[in-house]
Amino acid sequence: MNLFTRLFESVPVAVKESAIDQMAALPALFPEEEALLTRAVLKRRVEFSTGRQLAREALAELGIAAAPIPANTDRSPVWPDNVVGAITHCNSWCAAGVAFKNDIRYLGMDIEEYLLRKMDAGMIDHICVPEERDWLSSYRGDMRRRAAMAVFSAKEAWYKAGFPTAQTFLDFKGARISFESFDDHHAIWRGVLLKDWGPFRSGDSFPFGRSLFDDRYVASVFIRLNDTPVG
């Protein structure tokens, strides 16, 4: 599977992705990273270690030597000063993407596994604003579930892209996702803020969101090129 490789095609982002093997030997970590896992269960250790290994492989494609990738207090990775990046995982898949800040201003990634994410009426009400629920009402059965997962994953990817700048929480209903295209296999979307978020203002619109679907996963990315203004 190469969902993120396809999502970042023709974009200056180095990306690495792989399956998570709970039975494999753990990738080596730097002491600064090991210190973040002193009380972690095995599942968390595997996910963390796999993500850091993929991130270092992606950074190597930018010519950046292997080094610790520590974490902020919110557990988000601390990247080199000239780099923007993201790590995402579900139970069985992990990916990391990095880019130079001269090329990419914001970068967010998310992956979800259909069977492991509850998406009933209560969850839809929790994540969706009225406009999104109206859009979902045009779909039935598996396509409705896929569309709801697309909204959820898009908001996750967009939040991860914007949080390093906003540095404050935004709940699911603080923004809406507007789909420019959506079908069985892919989607193109933009996020629209419904409230102020850090330096961003209510009504700001953020294009360049993309999602891909297969029978098991939905993967979403949000990027903003460095020379693209918020509109």
PDB file of C-alpha atoms in Angstrom:
ATOM      1  CA  MET A   1       0.000   0.000   0.000  1.00  0.00           C
ATOM      2  CA  ASN A   2       1.283   3.470  -0.838  1.00  0.00           C
ATOM      3  CA  LEU A   3      -1.597   5.836  -0.104  1.00  0.00           C
ATOM      4  CA  PHE A   4       0.558   8.695   1.177  1.00  0.00           C
ATOM      5  CA  THR A   5       3.131   8.309  -1.581  1.00  0.00           C
ATOM      6  CA  ARG A   6       0.281   8.832  -4.046  1.00  0.00           C
ATOM      7  CA  LEU A   7      -1.215  11.729  -2.077  1.00  0.00           C
ATOM      8  CA  PHE A   8       2.101  13.591  -2.094  1.00  0.00           C
ATOM      9  CA  GLU A   9       2.843  12.902  -5.752  1.00  0.00           C
ATOM     10  CA  SER A  10       4.285  15.996  -7.500  1.00  0.00           C
ATOM     11  CA  VAL A  11       4.610  17.794  -4.138  1.00  0.00           C
ATOM     12  CA  PRO A  12       8.014  18.494  -2.486  1.00  0.00           C
ATOM     13  CA  VAL A  13       7.344  16.218   0.492  1.00  0.00           C
ATOM     14  CA  ALA A  14       9.524  13.237   1.422  1.00  0.00           C
ATOM     15  CA  VAL A  15       7.277  10.456   2.681  1.00  0.00           C
ATOM     16  CA  LYS A  16       7.839   6.971   4.079  1.00  0.00           C
ATOM     17  CA  GLU A  17       5.150   4.483   5.082  1.00  0.00           C
ATOM     18  CA  SER A  18       4.932   0.877   6.196  1.00  0.00           C
ATOM     19  CA  ALA A  19       2.846  -1.685   8.015  1.00  0.00           C
ATOM     20  CA  ILE A  20       3.120  -1.819  11.804  1.00  0.00           C
ATOM     21  CA  ASP A  21       4.347  -5.213  12.947  1.00  0.00           C
ATOM     22  CA  GLN A  22       3.563  -5.746  16.621  1.00  0.00           C
ATOM     23  CA  MET A  23       5.775  -8.865  16.649  1.00  0.00           C
ATOM     24  CA  ALA A  24       8.886  -7.429  14.968  1.00  0.00           C
ATOM     25  CA  ALA A  25      11.968  -6.187  16.775  1.00  0.00           C
ATOM     26  CA  LEU A  26      11.557  -2.542  17.772  1.00  0.00           C
ATOM     27  CA  PRO A  27      13.485   0.043  15.724  1.00  0.00           C
ATOM     28  CA  ALA A  28      16.332   1.628  17.681  1.00  0.00           C
ATOM     29  CA  LEU A  29      15.625   4.933  19.407  1.00  0.00           C
ATOM     30  CA  PHE A  30      17.855   7.700  20.731  1.00  0.00           C
ATOM     31  CA  PRO A  31      18.012   8.059  24.535  1.00  0.00           C
ATOM     32  CA  GLU A  32      15.989  11.292  24.365  1.00  0.00           C
ATOM     33  CA  GLU A  33      13.225   9.356  22.642  1.00  0.00           C
ATOM     34  CA  GLU A  34      13.427   6.358  24.967  1.00  0.00           C
ATOM     35  CA  ALA A  35      12.849   8.763  27.851  1.00  0.00           C
ATOM     36  CA  LEU A  36       9.424   9.555  26.407  1.00  0.00           C
ATOM     37  CA  LEU A  37       8.373   5.894  26.702  1.00  0.00           C
ATOM     38  CA  THR A  38       9.269   5.019  30.269  1.00  0.00           C
ATOM     39  CA  ARG A  39       5.668   4.106  31.140  1.00  0.00           C
ATOM     40  CA  ALA A  40       4.446   3.158  27.652  1.00  0.00           C
ATOM     41  CA  VAL A  41       2.772  -0.158  26.905  1.00  0.00           C
ATOM     42  CA  LEU A  42       4.145  -2.319  24.079  1.00  0.00           C
ATOM     43  CA  LYS A  43       1.572  -1.118  21.525  1.00  0.00           C
ATOM     44  CA  ARG A  44       2.551   2.525  22.113  1.00  0.00           C
ATOM     45  CA  ARG A  45       6.265   1.646  21.938  1.00  0.00           C
ATOM     46  CA  VAL A  46       5.821  -0.109  18.591  1.00  0.00           C
ATOM     47  CA  GLU A  47       3.821   2.765  17.079  1.00  0.00           C
ATOM     48  CA  PHE A  48       6.205   5.411  18.388  1.00  0.00           C
ATOM     49  CA  SER A  49       9.344   3.561  17.292  1.00  0.00           C
ATOM     50  CA  THR A  50       7.972   2.827  13.826  1.00  0.00           C
ATOM     51  CA  GLY A  51       6.975   6.459  13.360  1.00  0.00           C
ATOM     52  CA  ARG A  52      10.398   7.764  14.418  1.00  0.00           C
ATOM     53  CA  GLN A  53      12.175   5.302  12.124  1.00  0.00           C
ATOM     54  CA  LEU A  54      10.053   6.344   9.134  1.00  0.00           C
ATOM     55  CA  ALA A  55      10.535  10.021   9.979  1.00  0.00           C
ATOM     56  CA  ARG A  56      14.330   9.592  10.018  1.00  0.00           C
ATOM     57  CA  GLU A  57      14.168   7.792   6.663  1.00  0.00           C
ATOM     58  CA  ALA A  58      12.123  10.658   5.232  1.00  0.00           C
ATOM     59  CA  LEU A  59      14.498  13.266   6.697  1.00  0.00           C
ATOM     60  CA  ALA A  60      17.409  11.402   5.114  1.00  0.00           C
ATOM     61  CA  GLU A  61      15.794  12.028   1.719  1.00  0.00           C
ATOM     62  CA  LEU A  62      16.139  15.742   2.503  1.00  0.00           C
ATOM     63  CA  GLY A  63      19.811  15.212   3.315  1.00  0.00           C
ATOM     64  CA  ILE A  64      19.313  15.501   7.088  1.00  0.00           C
ATOM     65  CA  ALA A  65      21.380  13.124   9.207  1.00  0.00           C
ATOM     66  CA  ALA A  66      19.778  10.837  11.777  1.00  0.00           C
ATOM     67  CA  ALA A  67      19.128  12.624  15.074  1.00  0.00           C
ATOM     68  CA  PRO A  68      16.637  12.462  17.946  1.00  0.00           C
ATOM     69  CA  ILE A  69      13.078  13.588  17.217  1.00  0.00           C
ATOM     70  CA  PRO A  70      11.809  14.655  20.647  1.00  0.00           C
ATOM     71  CA  ALA A  71       8.225  15.619  21.461  1.00  0.00           C
ATOM     72  CA  ASN A  72       6.386  18.703  22.618  1.00  0.00           C
ATOM     73  CA  THR A  73       4.197  18.564  25.724  1.00  0.00           C
ATOM     74  CA  ASP A  74       1.242  17.698  23.459  1.00  0.00           C
ATOM     75  CA  ARG A  75       3.282  14.715  22.117  1.00  0.00           C
ATOM     76  CA  SER A  76       3.677  16.241  18.624  1.00  0.00           C
ATOM     77  CA  PRO A  77       7.151  15.729  17.105  1.00  0.00           C
ATOM     78  CA  VAL A  78       9.812  18.434  17.344  1.00  0.00           C
ATOM     79  CA  TRP A  79      11.301  18.815  13.866  1.00  0.00           C
ATOM     80  CA  PRO A  80      14.550  20.476  12.784  1.00  0.00           C
ATOM     81  CA  ASP A  81      14.159  24.264  12.593  1.00  0.00           C
ATOM     82  CA  ASN A  82      13.986  24.348   8.791  1.00  0.00           C
ATOM     83  CA  VAL A  83      11.554  21.431   8.460  1.00  0.00           C
ATOM     84  CA  VAL A  84       7.804  20.901   8.718  1.00  0.00           C
ATOM     85  CA  GLY A  85       6.577  17.355   9.209  1.00  0.00           C
ATOM     86  CA  ALA A  86       3.919  14.935  10.397  1.00  0.00           C
ATOM     87  CA  ILE A  87       3.642  11.355  11.645  1.00  0.00           C
ATOM     88  CA  THR A  88       0.396   9.393  11.605  1.00  0.00           C
ATOM     89  CA  HIS A  89      -0.598   5.830  12.418  1.00  0.00           C
ATOM     90  CA  CYS A  90      -3.512   3.544  13.055  1.00  0.00           C
ATOM     91  CA  ASN A  91      -3.250   0.027  14.497  1.00  0.00           C
ATOM     92  CA  SER A  92      -1.706  -1.475  11.373  1.00  0.00           C
ATOM     93  CA  TRP A  93      -0.165   1.308   9.258  1.00  0.00           C
ATOM     94  CA  CYS A  94       2.241   4.183   9.866  1.00  0.00           C
ATOM     95  CA  ALA A  95       3.539   7.047   7.738  1.00  0.00           C
ATOM     96  CA  ALA A  96       5.769  10.093   8.107  1.00  0.00           C
ATOM     97  CA  GLY A  97       6.166  13.076   5.794  1.00  0.00           C
ATOM     98  CA  VAL A  98       8.639  15.965   5.935  1.00  0.00           C
ATOM     99  CA  ALA A  99       9.441  18.992   3.809  1.00  0.00           C
ATOM    100  CA  PHE A 100      11.555  22.113   3.935  1.00  0.00           C
ATOM    101  CA  LYS A 101       9.714  25.170   5.253  1.00  0.00           C
ATOM    102  CA  ASN A 102      10.927  27.089   2.218  1.00  0.00           C
ATOM    103  CA  ASP A 103       8.644  24.804   0.153  1.00  0.00           C
ATOM    104  CA  ILE A 104       5.739  23.855   2.454  1.00  0.00           C
ATOM    105  CA  ARG A 105       4.182  26.103   5.109  1.00  0.00           C
ATOM    106  CA  TYR A 106       1.723  23.630   6.678  1.00  0.00           C
ATOM    107  CA  LEU A 107       1.687  19.834   6.533  1.00  0.00           C
ATOM    108  CA  GLY A 108      -0.786  17.442   8.130  1.00  0.00           C
ATOM    109  CA  MET A 109      -1.463  13.717   7.701  1.00  0.00           C
ATOM    110  CA  ASP A 110      -4.030  11.265   9.025  1.00  0.00           C
ATOM    111  CA  ILE A 111      -4.863   7.599   8.490  1.00  0.00           C
ATOM    112  CA  GLU A 112      -7.926   5.759   9.750  1.00  0.00           C
ATOM    113  CA  GLU A 113      -8.958   2.117   9.562  1.00  0.00           C
ATOM    114  CA  TYR A 114     -12.651   1.671   8.715  1.00  0.00           C
ATOM    115  CA  LEU A 115     -13.452  -1.232  11.003  1.00  0.00           C
ATOM    116  CA  LEU A 116     -11.751   0.298  14.042  1.00  0.00           C
ATOM    117  CA  ARG A 117     -13.399   3.739  13.936  1.00  0.00           C
ATOM    118  CA  LYS A 118     -16.943   3.962  15.266  1.00  0.00           C
ATOM    119  CA  MET A 119     -19.034   6.092  12.914  1.00  0.00           C
ATOM    120  CA  ASP A 120     -22.630   5.917  14.125  1.00  0.00           C
ATOM    121  CA  ALA A 121     -25.167   8.751  14.356  1.00  0.00           C
ATOM    122  CA  GLY A 122     -23.750   9.931  17.679  1.00  0.00           C
ATOM    123  CA  MET A 123     -20.216  10.157  16.305  1.00  0.00           C
ATOM    124  CA  ILE A 124     -21.413  11.945  13.173  1.00  0.00           C
ATOM    125  CA  ASP A 125     -23.239  14.487  15.333  1.00  0.00           C
ATOM    126  CA  HIS A 126     -20.062  14.970  17.386  1.00  0.00           C
ATOM    127  CA  ILE A 127     -17.779  15.709  14.431  1.00  0.00           C
ATOM    128  CA  CYS A 128     -20.081  17.340  11.849  1.00  0.00           C
ATOM    129  CA  VAL A 129     -21.613  20.797  11.550  1.00  0.00           C
ATOM    130  CA  PRO A 130     -25.059  21.108   9.869  1.00  0.00           C
ATOM    131  CA  GLU A 131     -23.619  21.717   6.380  1.00  0.00           C
ATOM    132  CA  GLU A 132     -21.576  18.512   6.633  1.00  0.00           C
ATOM    133  CA  ARG A 133     -24.553  16.512   7.873  1.00  0.00           C
ATOM    134  CA  ASP A 134     -26.597  17.828   4.941  1.00  0.00           C
ATOM    135  CA  TRP A 135     -23.842  16.671   2.565  1.00  0.00           C
ATOM    136  CA  LEU A 136     -23.729  13.233   4.215  1.00  0.00           C
ATOM    137  CA  SER A 137     -27.489  12.843   3.830  1.00  0.00           C
ATOM    138  CA  SER A 138     -27.046  12.426   0.068  1.00  0.00           C
ATOM    139  CA  TYR A 139     -25.206   9.110   0.619  1.00  0.00           C
ATOM    140  CA  ARG A 140     -26.403   5.714   1.818  1.00  0.00           C
ATOM    141  CA  GLY A 141     -24.829   2.539   3.161  1.00  0.00           C
ATOM    142  CA  ASP A 142     -21.094   2.069   2.737  1.00  0.00           C
ATOM    143  CA  MET A 143     -20.693   5.335   0.838  1.00  0.00           C
ATOM    144  CA  ARG A 144     -22.247   7.262   3.726  1.00  0.00           C
ATOM    145  CA  ARG A 145     -19.819   5.641   6.158  1.00  0.00           C
ATOM    146  CA  ARG A 146     -16.932   6.382   3.783  1.00  0.00           C
ATOM    147  CA  ALA A 147     -18.061   9.996   3.464  1.00  0.00           C
ATOM    148  CA  ALA A 148     -18.298  10.382   7.260  1.00  0.00           C
ATOM    149  CA  MET A 149     -14.828   8.876   7.659  1.00  0.00           C
ATOM    150  CA  ALA A 150     -13.583  11.333   5.033  1.00  0.00           C
ATOM    151  CA  VAL A 151     -14.895  14.286   7.065  1.00  0.00           C
ATOM    152  CA  PHE A 152     -13.305  12.932  10.245  1.00  0.00           C
ATOM    153  CA  SER A 153      -9.933  12.202   8.637  1.00  0.00           C
ATOM    154  CA  ALA A 154      -9.844  15.522   6.778  1.00  0.00           C
ATOM    155  CA  LYS A 155     -10.413  17.442  10.012  1.00  0.00           C
ATOM    156  CA  GLU A 156      -7.687  15.435  11.752  1.00  0.00           C
ATOM    157  CA  ALA A 157      -5.144  16.121   8.977  1.00  0.00           C
ATOM    158  CA  TRP A 158      -6.041  19.809   8.806  1.00  0.00           C
ATOM    159  CA  TYR A 159      -5.853  20.234  12.595  1.00  0.00           C
ATOM    160  CA  LYS A 160      -2.416  18.608  12.691  1.00  0.00           C
ATOM    161  CA  ALA A 161      -1.235  20.973   9.963  1.00  0.00           C
ATOM    162  CA  GLY A 162      -2.499  24.124  11.648  1.00  0.00           C
ATOM    163  CA  PHE A 163      -1.841  23.404  15.325  1.00  0.00           C
ATOM    164  CA  PRO A 164       1.912  24.201  15.306  1.00  0.00           C
ATOM    165  CA  THR A 165       0.977  27.740  14.228  1.00  0.00           C
ATOM    166  CA  ALA A 166      -2.298  28.153  16.139  1.00  0.00           C
ATOM    167  CA  GLN A 167      -0.977  26.564  19.368  1.00  0.00           C
ATOM    168  CA  THR A 168      -4.512  26.224  20.705  1.00  0.00           C
ATOM    169  CA  PHE A 169      -7.239  23.584  20.618  1.00  0.00           C
ATOM    170  CA  LEU A 170      -9.923  23.610  17.908  1.00  0.00           C
ATOM    171  CA  ASP A 171     -12.862  21.245  18.305  1.00  0.00           C
ATOM    172  CA  PHE A 172     -14.464  19.386  15.405  1.00  0.00           C
ATOM    173  CA  LYS A 173     -17.229  21.971  15.087  1.00  0.00           C
ATOM    174  CA  GLY A 174     -14.811  24.875  14.876  1.00  0.00           C
ATOM    175  CA  ALA A 175     -14.440  24.195  11.158  1.00  0.00           C
ATOM    176  CA  ARG A 176     -16.232  22.575   8.267  1.00  0.00           C
ATOM    177  CA  ILE A 177     -14.935  20.520   5.371  1.00  0.00           C
ATOM    178  CA  SER A 178     -16.144  21.429   1.892  1.00  0.00           C
ATOM    179  CA  PHE A 179     -15.603  18.700  -0.704  1.00  0.00           C
ATOM    180  CA  GLU A 180     -14.752  19.830  -4.214  1.00  0.00           C
ATOM    181  CA  SER A 181     -14.862  16.197  -5.385  1.00  0.00           C
ATOM    182  CA  PHE A 182     -15.663  12.878  -3.710  1.00  0.00           C
ATOM    183  CA  ASP A 183     -16.022   9.335  -5.033  1.00  0.00           C
ATOM    184  CA  ASP A 184     -15.218   5.716  -4.123  1.00  0.00           C
ATOM    185  CA  HIS A 185     -11.467   6.242  -4.223  1.00  0.00           C
ATOM    186  CA  HIS A 186     -10.465   9.853  -3.646  1.00  0.00           C
ATOM    187  CA  ALA A 187     -11.565  13.287  -2.501  1.00  0.00           C
ATOM    188  CA  ILE A 188     -10.396  16.877  -2.834  1.00  0.00           C
ATOM    189  CA  TRP A 189     -11.470  19.236  -0.068  1.00  0.00           C
ATOM    190  CA  ARG A 190     -10.882  22.500   1.716  1.00  0.00           C
ATOM    191  CA  GLY A 191     -11.305  23.494   5.337  1.00  0.00           C
ATOM    192  CA  VAL A 192     -13.236  26.613   6.348  1.00  0.00           C
ATOM    193  CA  LEU A 193     -12.846  28.054   9.840  1.00  0.00           C
ATOM    194  CA  LEU A 194     -16.041  28.788  11.769  1.00  0.00           C
ATOM    195  CA  LYS A 195     -14.238  30.527  14.635  1.00  0.00           C
ATOM    196  CA  ASP A 196     -10.919  32.281  15.205  1.00  0.00           C
ATOM    197  CA  TRP A 197      -8.012  29.882  15.746  1.00  0.00           C
ATOM    198  CA  GLY A 198      -4.732  31.396  16.892  1.00  0.00           C
ATOM    199  CA  PRO A 199      -3.673  33.836  14.135  1.00  0.00           C
ATOM    200  CA  PHE A 200      -6.298  32.439  11.737  1.00  0.00           C
ATOM    201  CA  ARG A 201      -9.664  34.173  11.437  1.00  0.00           C
ATOM    202  CA  SER A 202     -13.187  32.826  11.221  1.00  0.00           C
ATOM    203  CA  GLY A 203     -14.084  32.477   7.542  1.00  0.00           C
ATOM    204  CA  ASP A 204     -10.525  31.738   6.413  1.00  0.00           C
ATOM    205  CA  SER A 205     -10.538  29.036   3.727  1.00  0.00           C
ATOM    206  CA  PHE A 206      -7.757  26.488   3.315  1.00  0.00           C
ATOM    207  CA  PRO A 207      -7.662  24.507   0.045  1.00  0.00           C
ATOM    208  CA  PHE A 208      -5.321  21.683  -0.983  1.00  0.00           C
ATOM    209  CA  GLY A 209      -6.740  18.897   1.168  1.00  0.00           C
ATOM    210  CA  ARG A 210      -6.759  15.424  -0.388  1.00  0.00           C
ATOM    211  CA  SER A 211      -7.935  11.969   0.669  1.00  0.00           C
ATOM    212  CA  LEU A 212      -7.605   8.466  -0.743  1.00  0.00           C
ATOM    213  CA  PHE A 213      -9.674   5.394   0.119  1.00  0.00           C
ATOM    214  CA  ASP A 214      -9.226   1.666  -0.287  1.00  0.00           C
ATOM    215  CA  ASP A 215     -11.156  -1.240   1.201  1.00  0.00           C
ATOM    216  CA  ARG A 216      -9.447  -0.878   4.570  1.00  0.00           C
ATOM    217  CA  TYR A 217      -8.157   2.676   5.050  1.00  0.00           C
ATOM    218  CA  VAL A 218      -8.857   6.347   4.497  1.00  0.00           C
ATOM    219  CA  ALA A 219      -5.734   8.509   4.288  1.00  0.00           C
ATOM    220  CA  SER A 220      -5.830  12.302   4.244  1.00  0.00           C
ATOM    221  CA  VAL A 221      -3.253  15.047   3.837  1.00  0.00           C
ATOM    222  CA  PHE A 222      -3.344  18.798   4.014  1.00  0.00           C
ATOM    223  CA  ILE A 223      -0.563  20.924   2.596  1.00  0.00           C
ATOM    224  CA  ARG A 224      -0.084  24.598   1.917  1.00  0.00           C
ATOM    225  CA  LEU A 225       2.758  25.693  -0.295  1.00  0.00           C
ATOM    226  CA  ASN A 226       4.884  28.429   1.207  1.00  0.00           C
ATOM    227  CA  ASP A 227       3.852  31.014  -1.396  1.00  0.00           C
ATOM    228  CA  THR A 228       0.079  30.406  -1.043  1.00  0.00           C
ATOM    229  CA  PRO A 229      -1.858  32.919   1.098  1.00  0.00           C
ATOM    230  CA  VAL A 230      -4.735  31.985   3.384  1.00  0.00           C
ATOM    231  CA  GLY A 231      -7.957  32.902   1.567  1.00  0.00           C
TER     232      GLY A 231
END
